[in-house]
Amino acid sequence: MIRISMGYPDRESEVAMLKQERVNVAIDSLEEIIQVTDLILMKQQAERIYVHEDLYRYIVDLVCATRNHPDLSMGISPRGTISLLQMAKANAYLDDRDYMVPDDIKQIFYAASAHRVMKSKEARIKRRTVREILTSIAEEIPVPESR
């Protein structure tokens, strides 16, 4: 649904990794931090977040802008549109609200979209980053007033 970067390990950690020749993760030593039933309940509650009609249109406007942007040869797919909505609802849920606001969308737009678009040849020549392109799209699309 999203792509995040955890960065690279520090020098000593990477040396230790090489010495082990493989990374051992003892599954048995991992501690459960949430019950599966609780996770399912949270997902169901997030799905019930109220979304005003203007916010559905705002998401679609953002997505369509990626499809028509001259610096992108591939925009967000319909599946990406759905993921953007789901992530925005989760954002509202995590803010302890039962309704979505424009900031829920804006806050996750890059993380939910960056891996779903492809820069055009021209954008690569101009050395534009995906972040710059998506930021410009987010700034160009009118944000609906909160309701």
Coordinates of C-alpha atoms in Angstrom, one line a residue:
M1 CA 0.0 0.0 0.0
I2 CA 2.9 2.3 0.8
R3 CA 6.6 2.3 0.3
I4 CA 8.9 3.7 3.0
S5 CA 12.6 3.8 3.2
M6 CA 14.3 2.6 6.3
G7 CA 17.7 3.7 5.0
Y8 CA 20.9 1.7 5.2
P9 CA 22.4 0.1 8.3
D10 CA 25.3 1.9 9.9
R11 CA 28.8 0.8 9.0
E12 CA 29.3 -1.6 12.0
S13 CA 26.0 -3.2 11.6
E14 CA 26.7 -3.9 7.9
V15 CA 30.1 -5.4 8.9
A16 CA 28.4 -7.6 11.4
M17 CA 25.9 -8.7 8.8
L18 CA 28.8 -9.7 6.4
K19 CA 30.5 -11.7 9.2
Q20 CA 27.3 -13.7 9.8
E21 CA 26.9 -14.2 6.0
R22 CA 23.2 -14.1 6.5
V23 CA 20.8 -12.3 8.7
N24 CA 19.2 -14.5 11.4
V25 CA 15.9 -13.4 12.7
A26 CA 14.6 -15.7 15.4
I27 CA 10.8 -15.7 14.7
D28 CA 10.2 -17.3 18.1
S29 CA 11.9 -14.3 19.9
L30 CA 9.6 -11.8 18.3
E31 CA 7.0 -10.4 20.7
E32 CA 3.4 -10.0 19.7
I33 CA 2.4 -6.3 20.0
I34 CA -1.2 -6.7 18.9
Q35 CA -3.7 -9.5 18.7
V36 CA -5.0 -10.4 15.2
T37 CA -8.5 -9.9 16.3
D38 CA -7.7 -6.4 17.5
L39 CA -6.0 -5.6 14.2
I40 CA -9.1 -6.8 12.3
L41 CA -11.3 -4.7 14.5
M42 CA -9.2 -1.6 13.9
K43 CA -9.3 -2.2 10.2
Q44 CA -13.1 -2.5 10.3
Q45 CA -13.4 0.7 12.3
A46 CA -11.1 2.6 9.9
E47 CA -13.3 1.4 7.0
R48 CA -16.3 3.1 8.6
I49 CA -14.6 6.5 8.6
Y50 CA -17.0 9.1 7.1
V51 CA -15.8 10.6 3.8
H52 CA -17.5 13.7 2.5
E53 CA -18.2 13.7 -1.3
D54 CA -15.7 16.6 -1.8
L55 CA -12.9 14.4 -0.4
Y56 CA -13.7 11.6 -2.8
R57 CA -13.4 14.1 -5.6
Y58 CA -10.2 15.6 -4.1
I59 CA -8.6 12.1 -4.2
V60 CA -9.7 11.6 -7.8
D61 CA -8.4 15.1 -8.8
L62 CA -5.0 14.3 -7.3
V63 CA -4.8 10.9 -9.0
C64 CA -5.9 12.4 -12.4
A65 CA -3.3 15.0 -12.1
T66 CA -0.6 12.3 -11.8
R67 CA -2.0 10.7 -15.0
N68 CA -1.8 14.0 -16.9
H69 CA 1.4 15.5 -15.5
P70 CA 4.1 16.2 -18.2
D71 CA 6.8 14.9 -15.8
L72 CA 5.1 11.6 -15.3
S73 CA 4.9 8.9 -17.9
M74 CA 2.7 6.7 -15.7
G75 CA 0.3 8.0 -13.1
I76 CA -1.6 6.4 -10.2
S77 CA -3.8 3.4 -11.1
P78 CA -7.3 2.9 -9.9
R79 CA -6.0 0.4 -7.4
G80 CA -3.7 3.2 -6.2
T81 CA -6.7 5.5 -5.8
I82 CA -8.3 2.9 -3.5
S83 CA -5.1 2.6 -1.5
L84 CA -5.0 6.4 -1.1
L85 CA -8.5 6.4 0.3
Q86 CA -7.8 3.5 2.7
M87 CA -4.6 5.2 3.9
A88 CA -6.4 8.5 4.4
K89 CA -9.1 6.7 6.4
A90 CA -6.5 5.0 8.5
N91 CA -4.8 8.4 9.1
A92 CA -8.2 9.8 10.4
Y93 CA -8.7 6.7 12.5
L94 CA -5.2 7.1 14.1
D95 CA -6.1 10.7 14.8
D96 CA -9.1 9.3 16.8
R97 CA -11.7 10.8 14.4
D98 CA -14.7 9.1 12.8
Y99 CA -14.5 11.4 9.8
M100 CA -11.8 12.3 7.2
V101 CA -10.4 15.8 6.6
P102 CA -8.2 17.0 3.6
D103 CA -5.0 16.8 5.8
D104 CA -5.5 13.1 6.1
I105 CA -5.1 12.8 2.4
K106 CA -2.3 15.4 2.1
Q107 CA -0.3 13.8 4.9
I108 CA -0.1 10.4 3.2
F109 CA -0.2 11.4 -0.5
Y110 CA 3.6 11.0 -1.1
A111 CA 4.0 7.8 0.9
A112 CA 1.0 6.2 -0.8
S113 CA 1.8 7.5 -4.3
A114 CA 5.6 7.7 -4.9
H115 CA 6.0 4.1 -5.8
R116 CA 3.0 4.1 -8.1
V117 CA 4.2 6.7 -10.6
M118 CA 7.0 6.7 -13.1
K119 CA 8.9 9.8 -14.2
S120 CA 9.0 10.8 -17.8
K121 CA 12.3 10.9 -19.8
E122 CA 12.1 14.7 -19.7
A123 CA 11.7 14.7 -15.9
R124 CA 14.8 12.5 -15.6
I125 CA 16.8 14.8 -17.9
K126 CA 15.6 17.8 -15.8
R127 CA 16.6 15.8 -12.7
R128 CA 13.2 16.3 -11.1
T129 CA 12.5 14.0 -8.2
V130 CA 9.2 12.1 -7.7
R131 CA 8.8 14.1 -4.4
E132 CA 9.1 17.4 -6.2
I133 CA 6.6 16.3 -8.8
L134 CA 4.0 15.0 -6.3
T135 CA 4.5 18.0 -4.1
S136 CA 3.8 20.3 -7.0
I137 CA 0.6 18.3 -7.8
A138 CA -0.5 18.5 -4.2
E139 CA 0.0 22.3 -4.3
E140 CA -1.8 22.8 -7.6
I141 CA -5.0 20.8 -6.8
P142 CA -7.5 22.9 -4.8
V143 CA -8.1 21.6 -1.3
P144 CA -11.8 21.3 -0.4
E145 CA -12.8 23.2 2.7
S146 CA -13.2 21.0 5.8
R147 CA -16.7 20.1 6.6

